Short mmCIF file of C-alpha atoms in Angstrom, two decimals:
data_model
loop_
_atom_site.label_atom_id
_atom_site.label_comp_id
_atom_site.label_asym_id
_atom_site.label_seq_id
_atom_site.Cartn_x
_atom_site.Cartn_y
_atom_site.Cartn_z
CA UNK G 23 -8.45 -27.99 -30.14
CA UNK G 24 -6.46 -27.53 -26.92
CA UNK G 25 -3.50 -29.80 -26.28
CA UNK G 26 -2.68 -27.82 -23.12
CA UNK G 27 -5.02 -25.89 -20.85
CA UNK G 28 -5.31 -22.20 -21.71
CA UNK G 29 -3.93 -19.85 -19.04
CA UNK G 30 -7.18 -18.05 -18.27
CA UNK G 31 -9.59 -17.13 -15.49
CA UNK G 32 -13.33 -17.39 -16.14
CA UNK G 33 -15.85 -15.28 -14.25
CA UNK G 34 -19.44 -14.12 -14.47
CA UNK G 35 -20.99 -10.79 -13.58
CA UNK G 36 -24.42 -9.29 -14.30
CA UNK G 37 -25.52 -12.38 -16.26
CA UNK G 38 -22.58 -11.88 -18.62
CA UNK G 39 -19.55 -14.12 -19.18
CA UNK G 40 -15.91 -13.08 -19.22
CA UNK G 41 -12.45 -14.47 -19.86
CA UNK G 42 -9.39 -12.98 -18.24
CA UNK G 43 -6.49 -14.01 -20.47
CA UNK G 44 -3.42 -14.08 -18.21
CA UNK G 45 -0.78 -14.15 -20.93
CA UNK G 46 -2.09 -10.99 -22.62
CA UNK G 47 -3.56 -9.32 -19.51
CA UNK G 48 -6.82 -8.79 -21.42
CA UNK G 49 -10.46 -9.14 -20.31
CA UNK G 50 -12.73 -10.50 -23.05
CA UNK G 51 -16.51 -10.76 -22.97
CA UNK G 52 -17.83 -14.04 -24.34
CA UNK G 53 -21.10 -16.00 -24.45
CA UNK G 54 -22.42 -18.81 -22.30
CA UNK G 55 -21.59 -21.56 -24.82
CA UNK G 56 -17.90 -20.63 -25.15
CA UNK G 57 -17.68 -20.01 -21.41
CA UNK G 58 -19.08 -23.49 -20.66
CA UNK G 59 -16.78 -25.03 -23.25
CA UNK G 60 -13.65 -23.38 -21.80
CA UNK G 61 -14.72 -24.24 -18.26
CA UNK G 62 -14.91 -27.91 -19.26
CA UNK G 63 -11.44 -27.68 -20.84
CA UNK G 64 -10.00 -26.22 -17.64
CA UNK G 65 -11.62 -28.93 -15.52
CA UNK G 66 -10.61 -31.79 -17.84
CA UNK G 67 -14.29 -32.64 -18.11
CA UNK G 68 -15.36 -35.48 -20.33
CA UNK G 69 -16.99 -35.12 -22.69
CA UNK G 70 -16.20 -31.48 -23.55
CA UNK G 71 -19.34 -29.72 -24.88
CA UNK G 72 -19.33 -29.28 -28.64
CA UNK G 73 -19.43 -25.85 -30.26
CA UNK G 74 -21.22 -25.08 -33.50
CA UNK G 75 -19.10 -24.01 -36.46
CA UNK G 76 -19.67 -20.29 -35.89
CA UNK G 77 -18.56 -20.42 -32.25
CA UNK G 78 -15.68 -22.69 -33.18
CA UNK G 79 -14.47 -19.97 -35.54
CA UNK G 80 -14.67 -17.44 -32.71
CA UNK G 81 -12.41 -19.58 -30.54
CA UNK G 82 -10.01 -20.18 -33.43
CA UNK G 83 -9.86 -16.44 -34.10
CA UNK G 84 -8.92 -15.86 -30.47
CA UNK G 85 -6.19 -18.48 -30.74
CA UNK G 86 -4.82 -16.86 -33.90
CA UNK G 87 -4.82 -13.50 -32.10
CA UNK G 88 -2.54 -15.00 -29.44
CA UNK G 89 -5.25 -15.50 -26.83
CA UNK G 90 -6.14 -18.68 -24.91
CA UNK G 91 -2.53 -19.85 -25.01
CA UNK G 92 -1.06 -22.23 -22.49
CA UNK G 93 0.87 -21.07 -19.46
CA UNK G 94 4.24 -19.73 -20.53
CA UNK G 95 7.41 -21.28 -19.15
CA UNK G 96 8.85 -18.42 -17.11
CA UNK G 97 11.59 -17.95 -14.58
CA UNK G 98 10.60 -15.79 -11.61
CA UNK G 99 12.91 -12.79 -11.58
CA UNK G 100 12.01 -9.12 -11.16
CA UNK G 101 12.64 -6.93 -14.19
CA UNK G 102 14.64 -4.49 -12.02
CA UNK G 103 17.05 -7.10 -10.64
CA UNK G 104 19.99 -6.18 -12.85
CA UNK G 105 19.47 -2.45 -12.29
CA UNK G 106 18.98 -2.72 -8.52
CA UNK G 107 22.60 -2.13 -7.55
CA UNK G 108 22.87 1.04 -9.64
CA UNK G 109 19.54 2.31 -8.28
CA UNK G 110 20.63 1.86 -4.67
CA UNK G 111 24.15 3.17 -5.18
CA UNK G 112 23.31 6.21 -7.32
CA UNK G 113 19.57 6.95 -7.63
CA UNK G 114 18.23 7.29 -4.08
CA UNK G 115 15.94 10.24 -3.52
CA UNK G 116 14.06 9.36 -0.34
CA UNK G 117 15.00 8.29 3.15
CA UNK G 118 13.07 7.81 6.38
CA UNK G 119 14.85 8.25 9.72
CA UNK G 120 13.62 6.46 12.81
CA UNK G 121 14.58 9.16 15.28
CA UNK G 122 13.24 7.24 18.28
CA UNK G 123 11.79 3.87 19.26
CA UNK G 124 9.88 5.47 22.11
CA UNK G 125 6.34 6.83 22.12
CA UNK G 126 4.22 8.78 24.59
CA UNK G 127 1.16 6.72 23.60
CA UNK G 128 0.46 3.01 23.88
CA UNK G 129 -2.03 2.45 21.06
CA UNK G 130 -3.52 -1.00 21.42
CA UNK G 131 -3.19 -1.94 17.73
CA UNK G 132 0.32 -0.52 17.28
CA UNK G 133 2.84 -2.82 15.57
CA UNK G 134 5.21 -2.05 18.47
CA UNK G 135 2.63 -2.89 21.17
CA UNK G 136 3.85 -6.45 21.74
CA UNK G 137 1.00 -7.97 19.73
CA UNK G 138 3.24 -8.35 16.67
CA UNK G 139 6.45 -10.15 15.76
CA UNK G 140 8.41 -6.91 16.00
CA UNK G 141 10.24 -4.77 18.49
CA UNK G 142 8.37 -3.07 21.35
CA UNK G 143 8.54 0.52 22.57
CA UNK G 144 11.82 1.34 24.31
CA UNK G 145 14.08 4.30 25.06
CA UNK G 146 16.44 3.93 22.11
CA UNK G 147 16.89 7.12 20.14
CA UNK G 148 18.92 8.15 17.12
CA UNK G 149 21.92 10.28 18.02
CA UNK G 150 23.09 13.18 15.88
CA UNK G 151 26.08 11.30 14.49
CA UNK G 152 23.84 8.52 13.15
CA UNK G 153 21.34 11.01 11.75
CA UNK G 154 24.11 13.00 10.05
CA UNK G 155 25.60 9.81 8.64
CA UNK G 156 22.18 8.83 7.27
CA UNK G 157 21.79 12.18 5.50
CA UNK G 158 25.33 11.91 4.15
CA UNK G 159 24.48 8.40 2.97
CA UNK G 160 21.50 9.77 1.04
CA UNK G 161 23.70 12.48 -0.49
CA UNK G 162 26.38 9.98 -1.52
CA UNK G 163 23.82 7.65 -3.12
CA UNK G 164 21.69 10.24 -4.93
CA UNK G 165 24.09 11.51 -7.60
CA UNK G 166 21.92 10.30 -10.48
CA UNK G 167 18.51 10.96 -8.89
CA UNK G 168 16.08 13.65 -9.98
CA UNK G 169 15.81 17.11 -8.45
CA UNK G 170 13.47 16.09 -5.63
CA UNK G 171 14.77 14.80 -2.30
CA UNK G 172 12.34 13.58 0.37
CA UNK G 173 13.40 13.10 3.99
CA UNK G 174 10.98 11.54 6.47
CA UNK G 175 10.93 11.27 10.25
CA UNK G 176 9.37 8.30 12.00
CA UNK G 177 9.13 6.72 15.44
CA UNK G 178 7.77 5.77 17.89
CA UNK G 179 6.64 9.35 18.14
CA UNK G 180 9.17 11.44 16.20
CA UNK G 181 8.23 14.76 17.83
CA UNK G 182 9.80 13.44 21.05
CA UNK G 183 13.04 14.22 19.20
CA UNK G 184 12.04 17.60 17.78
CA UNK G 185 15.47 19.12 18.48
CA UNK G 186 17.13 16.37 16.42
CA UNK G 187 14.61 16.88 13.61
CA UNK G 188 15.43 20.60 13.49
CA UNK G 189 19.13 19.81 13.33
CA UNK G 190 18.53 17.36 10.47
CA UNK G 191 16.49 19.94 8.55
CA UNK G 192 19.19 22.61 8.88
CA UNK G 193 21.90 20.19 7.77
CA UNK G 194 19.81 18.97 4.84
CA UNK G 195 19.51 22.50 3.44
CA UNK G 196 23.30 22.76 3.43
CA UNK G 197 23.71 19.28 1.95
CA UNK G 198 21.17 19.64 -0.88
CA UNK G 199 21.22 23.33 -1.91
CA UNK G 200 20.21 22.65 -5.51
CA UNK G 201 17.51 20.06 -4.80
CA UNK G 202 13.78 20.47 -4.26
CA UNK G 203 13.92 19.47 -0.61
CA UNK G 204 10.76 18.11 1.01
CA UNK G 205 10.16 16.60 4.43
CA UNK G 206 7.44 14.43 5.92
CA UNK G 207 6.54 13.25 9.38
CA UNK G 208 4.10 10.78 10.88
CA UNK G 209 2.87 11.93 14.29
CA UNK G 210 0.17 11.19 16.84
CA UNK G 211 -0.20 15.01 17.12
CA UNK G 212 -0.16 15.10 20.94
CA UNK G 213 3.04 17.17 20.72
CA UNK G 214 2.04 19.16 17.64
CA UNK G 215 1.94 22.49 19.47
CA UNK G 216 1.57 25.78 17.62
CA UNK G 217 5.27 26.59 17.34
CA UNK G 218 6.06 23.03 16.25
CA UNK G 219 3.35 23.12 13.58
CA UNK G 220 4.56 26.52 12.35
CA UNK G 221 8.13 25.24 12.06
CA UNK G 222 7.06 22.18 10.09
CA UNK G 223 4.94 24.22 7.69
CA UNK G 224 7.69 26.82 7.24
CA UNK G 225 10.06 24.03 6.20
CA UNK G 226 7.92 22.29 3.59
CA UNK G 227 6.76 19.33 5.69
CA UNK G 228 3.92 17.04 4.75
CA UNK G 229 2.30 16.00 8.02
CA UNK G 230 0.43 12.76 8.67
CA UNK G 231 -1.74 12.96 11.80
CA UNK G 232 -3.43 10.01 13.49
CA UNK G 233 -7.09 10.51 14.44
CA UNK G 234 -9.41 7.50 14.59
CA UNK G 235 -12.75 9.30 14.70
CA UNK G 236 -14.89 10.89 17.43
CA UNK G 237 -13.62 10.80 21.00
CA UNK G 238 -15.44 7.63 22.05
CA UNK G 239 -13.81 5.71 19.19
CA UNK G 240 -10.41 7.41 19.14
CA UNK G 241 -9.89 6.88 22.87
CA UNK G 242 -10.66 3.15 22.66
CA UNK G 243 -7.20 2.46 21.26
CA UNK G 244 -5.12 5.65 21.12
CA UNK G 245 -4.22 6.01 24.80
CA UNK G 246 -1.37 7.36 26.91
CA UNK G 247 0.82 5.08 29.00
CA UNK G 248 -1.58 5.57 31.93
CA UNK G 249 -4.55 4.47 29.80
CA UNK G 250 -6.01 7.95 29.37
CA UNK G 251 -7.35 8.78 25.92
CA UNK G 252 -5.44 11.19 23.68
CA UNK G 253 -8.36 12.73 21.75
CA UNK G 254 -8.57 16.00 23.70
CA UNK G 255 -4.82 16.61 23.35
CA UNK G 256 -4.88 16.00 19.60
CA UNK G 257 -7.97 18.10 18.91
CA UNK G 258 -6.72 20.88 21.18
CA UNK G 259 -3.48 21.08 19.20
CA UNK G 260 -5.39 21.01 15.94
CA UNK G 261 -7.66 23.84 17.08
CA UNK G 262 -4.70 25.88 18.33
CA UNK G 263 -2.93 25.49 15.02
CA UNK G 264 -5.99 26.52 13.01
CA UNK G 265 -6.53 29.58 15.20
CA UNK G 266 -2.92 30.79 15.30
CA UNK G 267 -1.71 30.10 11.76
CA UNK G 268 -3.53 32.17 9.12
CA UNK G 269 -4.62 30.23 6.05
CA UNK G 270 -3.26 26.87 7.19
CA UNK G 271 -2.32 24.96 4.01
CA UNK G 272 -4.57 21.98 4.65
CA UNK G 273 -3.15 20.21 1.59
CA UNK G 274 0.06 19.70 3.59
CA UNK G 275 -1.81 17.49 6.06
CA UNK G 276 -3.37 14.07 5.84
CA UNK G 277 -5.28 12.43 8.67
CA UNK G 278 -4.57 8.73 9.00
CA UNK G 279 -7.46 6.77 10.50
CA UNK G 280 -7.19 3.17 11.64
CA UNK G 281 -10.59 1.52 11.84
CA UNK G 282 -10.53 -1.36 14.29
CA UNK G 283 -12.94 -4.20 13.60
CA UNK G 284 -15.18 -3.29 16.53
CA UNK G 285 -15.35 0.45 15.77
CA UNK G 286 -18.63 2.12 14.84
CA UNK G 287 -17.80 2.83 11.21
CA UNK G 288 -20.88 4.96 10.62
CA UNK G 289 -19.83 7.32 13.43
CA UNK G 290 -16.31 7.55 11.98
CA UNK G 291 -17.59 8.53 8.53
CA UNK G 292 -20.01 11.07 10.01
CA UNK G 293 -17.29 12.61 12.20
CA UNK G 294 -14.95 13.30 9.29
CA UNK G 295 -17.78 14.75 7.24
CA UNK G 296 -19.33 16.98 9.89
CA UNK G 297 -16.65 18.03 12.41
CA UNK G 298 -15.71 21.64 11.70
CA UNK G 299 -11.99 21.05 12.29
CA UNK G 300 -11.18 17.70 10.72
CA UNK G 301 -13.54 18.08 7.77
CA UNK G 302 -11.09 20.61 6.32
CA UNK G 303 -8.40 17.97 5.90
CA UNK G 304 -7.89 15.01 3.62
CA UNK G 305 -8.14 11.71 5.46
CA UNK G 306 -7.53 8.07 4.64
CA UNK G 307 -9.05 5.04 6.29
CA UNK G 308 -7.12 1.83 6.86
CA UNK G 309 -7.90 -1.34 8.76
CA UNK G 310 -5.75 -2.73 11.55
CA UNK G 311 -2.54 -4.12 10.11
CA UNK G 312 -2.54 -7.90 10.56
CA UNK G 313 0.85 -8.58 8.92
CA UNK G 314 3.10 -10.31 11.48
CA UNK G 315 0.33 -10.13 14.10
CA UNK G 316 0.77 -12.90 16.65
CA UNK G 317 -2.98 -13.47 16.82
CA UNK G 318 -5.34 -12.45 14.02
CA UNK G 319 -7.97 -9.85 15.02
CA UNK G 320 -11.66 -10.58 15.26
CA UNK G 321 -13.47 -10.44 11.92
CA UNK G 322 -15.13 -7.19 10.92
CA UNK G 323 -18.64 -6.92 12.33
CA UNK G 324 -21.49 -7.36 9.87
CA UNK G 325 -22.76 -3.81 10.33
CA UNK G 326 -19.38 -2.37 9.33
CA UNK G 327 -19.28 -4.59 6.25
CA UNK G 328 -22.68 -3.22 5.20
CA UNK G 329 -21.55 0.39 5.74
CA UNK G 330 -18.36 -0.26 3.78
CA UNK G 331 -20.33 -1.65 0.82
CA UNK G 332 -22.77 1.27 1.06
CA UNK G 333 -19.93 3.80 0.83
CA UNK G 334 -18.44 1.90 -2.12
CA UNK G 335 -21.81 1.97 -3.86
CA UNK G 336 -21.96 5.76 -3.47
CA UNK G 337 -18.48 6.26 -4.93
CA UNK G 338 -19.51 4.01 -7.84
CA UNK G 339 -22.65 6.11 -8.42
CA UNK G 340 -20.44 9.19 -8.49
CA UNK G 341 -18.25 7.50 -11.11
CA UNK G 342 -21.20 6.91 -13.44
CA UNK G 343 -22.53 10.43 -12.96
CA UNK G 344 -25.59 9.65 -10.84
CA UNK G 345 -24.70 11.60 -7.68
CA UNK G 346 -22.38 14.54 -6.87
CA UNK G 347 -19.10 14.05 -5.02
CA UNK G 348 -20.58 15.83 -1.98
CA UNK G 349 -22.86 12.84 -1.35
CA UNK G 350 -19.90 10.47 -1.01
CA UNK G 351 -17.24 10.11 1.67
CA UNK G 352 -13.52 9.52 1.50
CA UNK G 353 -14.01 6.08 2.98
CA UNK G 354 -14.13 4.32 -0.39
CA UNK G 355 -11.80 6.72 -2.22
CA UNK G 356 -8.73 4.48 -1.87
CA UNK G 357 -10.63 1.52 -3.31
CA UNK G 358 -11.85 3.58 -6.27
CA UNK G 359 -8.33 4.86 -6.91
CA UNK G 360 -6.95 1.33 -6.75
CA UNK G 361 -9.63 0.10 -9.13
CA UNK G 362 -8.84 2.77 -11.71
CA UNK G 363 -5.09 2.36 -11.35
CA UNK G 364 -5.14 -1.44 -11.49
CA UNK G 365 -7.45 -2.01 -14.43
CA UNK G 366 -7.63 1.18 -16.49
CA UNK G 367 -3.87 1.43 -16.86
CA UNK G 368 -3.05 -2.23 -17.30
CA UNK G 369 -0.89 -2.94 -20.33
CA UNK G 370 -0.37 -5.95 -22.53
CA UNK G 371 2.13 -8.36 -21.00
CA UNK G 372 4.56 -10.46 -22.97
CA UNK G 373 4.38 -13.71 -21.04
CA UNK G 374 6.75 -15.32 -23.53
CA UNK G 375 9.55 -13.33 -21.90
CA UNK G 376 11.76 -15.74 -20.05
CA UNK G 377 11.92 -13.75 -16.80
CA UNK G 378 8.91 -12.25 -15.01
CA UNK G 379 7.85 -11.51 -11.45
CA UNK G 380 4.36 -11.33 -9.95
CA UNK G 381 3.05 -7.97 -8.78
CA UNK G 382 3.55 -6.86 -5.20
CA UNK G 383 7.12 -5.95 -4.35
CA UNK G 384 8.45 -2.43 -4.73
CA UNK G 385 12.15 -1.87 -5.35
CA UNK G 386 13.59 -2.21 -1.81
CA UNK G 387 14.83 1.12 -0.51
CA UNK G 388 14.29 3.10 -3.70
CA UNK G 389 11.37 5.21 -2.53
CA UNK G 390 11.46 4.86 1.24
CA UNK G 391 14.78 3.60 2.54
CA UNK G 392 14.27 3.14 6.27
CA UNK G 393 17.12 3.76 8.71
CA UNK G 394 16.55 2.61 12.27
CA UNK G 395 18.01 4.29 15.37
CA UNK G 396 21.19 2.20 15.12
CA UNK G 397 21.79 2.83 11.42
CA UNK G 398 20.48 -0.44 10.01
CA UNK G 399 18.86 -0.28 6.57
CA UNK G 400 15.44 -1.74 5.71
CA UNK G 401 13.29 -1.53 2.55
CA UNK G 402 10.65 0.58 4.34
CA UNK G 403 9.14 1.21 7.77
CA UNK G 404 6.48 -1.51 7.35
CA UNK G 405 8.77 -4.52 7.81
CA UNK G 406 9.76 -6.03 11.15
CA UNK G 407 12.98 -4.64 12.58
CA UNK G 408 13.57 -7.85 14.53
CA UNK G 409 13.74 -9.99 11.37
CA UNK G 410 17.31 -10.40 10.07
CA UNK G 411 15.92 -11.38 6.66
CA UNK G 412 14.46 -7.87 6.22
CA UNK G 413 17.76 -6.09 6.80
CA UNK G 414 19.50 -4.86 3.63
CA UNK G 415 22.69 -3.34 5.03
CA UNK G 416 23.76 -0.57 7.37
CA UNK G 417 25.13 2.95 7.21
CA UNK G 418 28.50 1.57 8.24
CA UNK G 419 28.78 -1.32 5.76
CA UNK G 420 26.59 0.05 2.97
CA UNK G 421 23.99 -1.87 1.02
CA UNK G 422 23.91 -5.65 1.08
CA UNK G 423 23.00 -6.00 -2.60
CA UNK G 424 22.47 -9.77 -2.36
CA UNK G 425 19.99 -9.28 0.49
CA UNK G 426 18.21 -6.50 -1.41
CA UNK G 427 17.85 -8.76 -4.45
CA UNK G 428 16.32 -11.49 -2.28
CA UNK G 429 13.74 -9.01 -1.01
CA UNK G 430 12.99 -7.79 -4.53
CA UNK G 431 12.56 -11.36 -5.81
CA UNK G 432 10.28 -12.55 -3.01
CA UNK G 433 8.25 -14.48 -5.60
CA UNK G 434 11.10 -16.94 -6.03
CA UNK G 435 10.07 -18.54 -2.73
CA UNK G 436 6.84 -19.64 -4.42
CA UNK G 437 8.05 -19.88 -8.02
CA UNK G 438 5.90 -22.84 -9.09
CA UNK G 439 2.73 -21.56 -7.46
CA UNK G 440 3.21 -18.00 -8.75
CA UNK G 441 3.91 -19.04 -12.33
CA UNK G 442 0.64 -21.03 -12.36
CA UNK G 443 -1.50 -18.33 -10.71
CA UNK G 444 -4.08 -16.44 -12.78
CA UNK G 445 -3.67 -13.36 -10.53
CA UNK G 446 0.06 -13.19 -11.33
CA UNK G 447 -0.02 -9.56 -12.54
CA UNK G 448 -2.29 -8.29 -9.76
CA UNK G 449 -0.65 -9.81 -6.68
CA UNK G 450 -0.31 -7.30 -3.84
CA UNK G 451 2.02 -9.28 -1.59
CA UNK G 452 5.21 -7.45 -0.75
CA UNK G 453 8.01 -9.10 1.18
CA UNK G 454 6.47 -8.17 4.55
CA UNK G 455 3.85 -10.90 3.98
CA UNK G 456 6.59 -13.52 3.66
CA UNK G 457 8.58 -12.64 6.78
CA UNK G 458 9.88 -15.86 8.30
CA UNK G 459 12.27 -13.89 10.56
CA UNK G 460 15.41 -15.71 9.37
CA UNK G 461 14.22 -16.51 5.86
CA UNK G 462 11.60 -15.59 3.29
CA UNK G 463 8.77 -17.97 4.13
CA UNK G 464 7.01 -19.92 1.40
CA UNK G 465 4.29 -20.98 3.83
CA UNK G 466 3.50 -17.43 4.94
CA UNK G 467 3.37 -16.20 1.37
CA UNK G 468 1.04 -19.00 0.26
CA UNK G 469 -1.24 -18.42 3.27
CA UNK G 470 -2.24 -15.05 1.78
CA UNK G 471 -2.93 -16.29 -1.76
CA UNK G 472 -6.66 -17.01 -1.50
CA UNK G 473 -7.31 -13.63 0.10
CA UNK G 474 -5.43 -11.88 -2.72
CA UNK G 475 -7.18 -13.85 -5.48
CA UNK G 476 -10.62 -13.24 -3.96
CA UNK G 477 -9.89 -9.52 -3.72
CA UNK G 478 -8.62 -9.32 -7.31
CA UNK G 479 -11.65 -11.16 -8.66
CA UNK G 480 -14.03 -8.84 -6.80
CA UNK G 481 -12.19 -5.80 -8.12
CA UNK G 482 -12.29 -7.18 -11.65
CA UNK G 483 -16.05 -7.64 -11.38
CA UNK G 484 -16.52 -4.12 -10.00
CA UNK G 485 -14.46 -2.75 -12.88
CA UNK G 486 -16.62 -4.58 -15.45
CA UNK G 487 -19.85 -3.31 -13.88
CA UNK G 488 -18.61 0.28 -13.79
CA UNK G 489 -17.29 0.05 -17.33
CA UNK G 490 -20.65 -1.29 -18.50
CA UNK G 491 -22.43 1.72 -17.03
CA UNK G 492 -20.03 4.23 -18.57
CA UNK G 493 -17.92 5.07 -15.52
CA UNK G 494 -15.52 7.96 -16.00
CA UNK G 495 -12.59 6.33 -14.20
CA UNK G 496 -10.44 9.45 -14.44
CA UNK G 497 -12.78 10.95 -11.82
CA UNK G 498 -11.26 8.60 -9.28
CA UNK G 499 -7.69 9.66 -9.99
CA UNK G 500 -8.06 13.21 -8.71
CA UNK G 501 -11.01 13.27 -6.33
CA UNK G 502 -11.61 16.61 -4.63
CA UNK G 503 -14.23 16.88 -1.90
#
């Protein structure tokens, strides 16, 4: 029946059998006989189990419906490649200014700590001329963008350059009088004094604050240059802001929490649920970033893995209507959101199209063009500033469109492997995972593949289980605690 292997992924969950059809992006429930038959076909087993006439008709019906087809012959090229130049030249709406490469903390897991293939903290700062040129650059390249303009400030610790930030804000109002102007800042909050916080709120800032949990956990990694913990400074500023600013718009804040592998996860979850100050804010949990890390961190301790699965189970029970949202925590919210976004909104894919690209890369610079202190342009703040391959131009020379297209089409480095991969549509690898410093690295990209495929398969199984029990996935798209 099959002259070529069908491009499918088989998996089992809850004693049921499923086919993920890559070409159509569809998940189909089947029975054990057809599952065993297709598994033998994929493995070139001999002999292939026979199907009775009824089941044979089922398989033939799937074939006639365009399912179970062989892998399409595709060329790896991102669908936005031809439009990229126009997007960068005319449709920019967001920019992120690195106002300093210095920081008053020396967080042990920081990407600028020396533990990563990246720059380290230093005294370089963005001068006003570079900042002004960056804002002018955004203005000159945003003629066809929508009404919203977003300007971000990043470091190091950006509040070390608060005077420069104020100057940028004032100039931006003059530059974009007819735009919906919004600002954002990522800060360790040690310098977020009352007047600073009031200024940011008065000027439509979204503020990301770093707090890792209760003092004993926060102060393990988030320390000053002298090794002293920063928890008391951060919480003191937070308390001062809440006391001095009536009706603080908590929706303008998000607390960013990095959970190191040796942290007591249970204490972190309890802190954000019970502390009278931080419980008022939205928070998001992330693990230590291991992209470009010189030495991989220790694996997560078993106890934390158990707690993580427990929190996921609670958010799943909320999805199927068994417990109220108050019994869950925000710890698993991002996973639930990702689950709903990835699988509920997936669309049919035409794999017969000649040009396709695996999931993962965003359009470089479109939503978060990053400008370093010297005016160099990067796709975002997450890539290494010491890697020439990540640079996509400068304020002085403009965009290097050829370089931007290479970043967008990172999958071309692994074209054969990607075109044969069942997780093609769900890949999460952006170009940062393929940073070979002077080139996009095939080896680095391939080294992440098994992790990605394992993660996608687990998510697919979770989706099936939740769907089986009548999960209302829209609950996950707008969770309010």
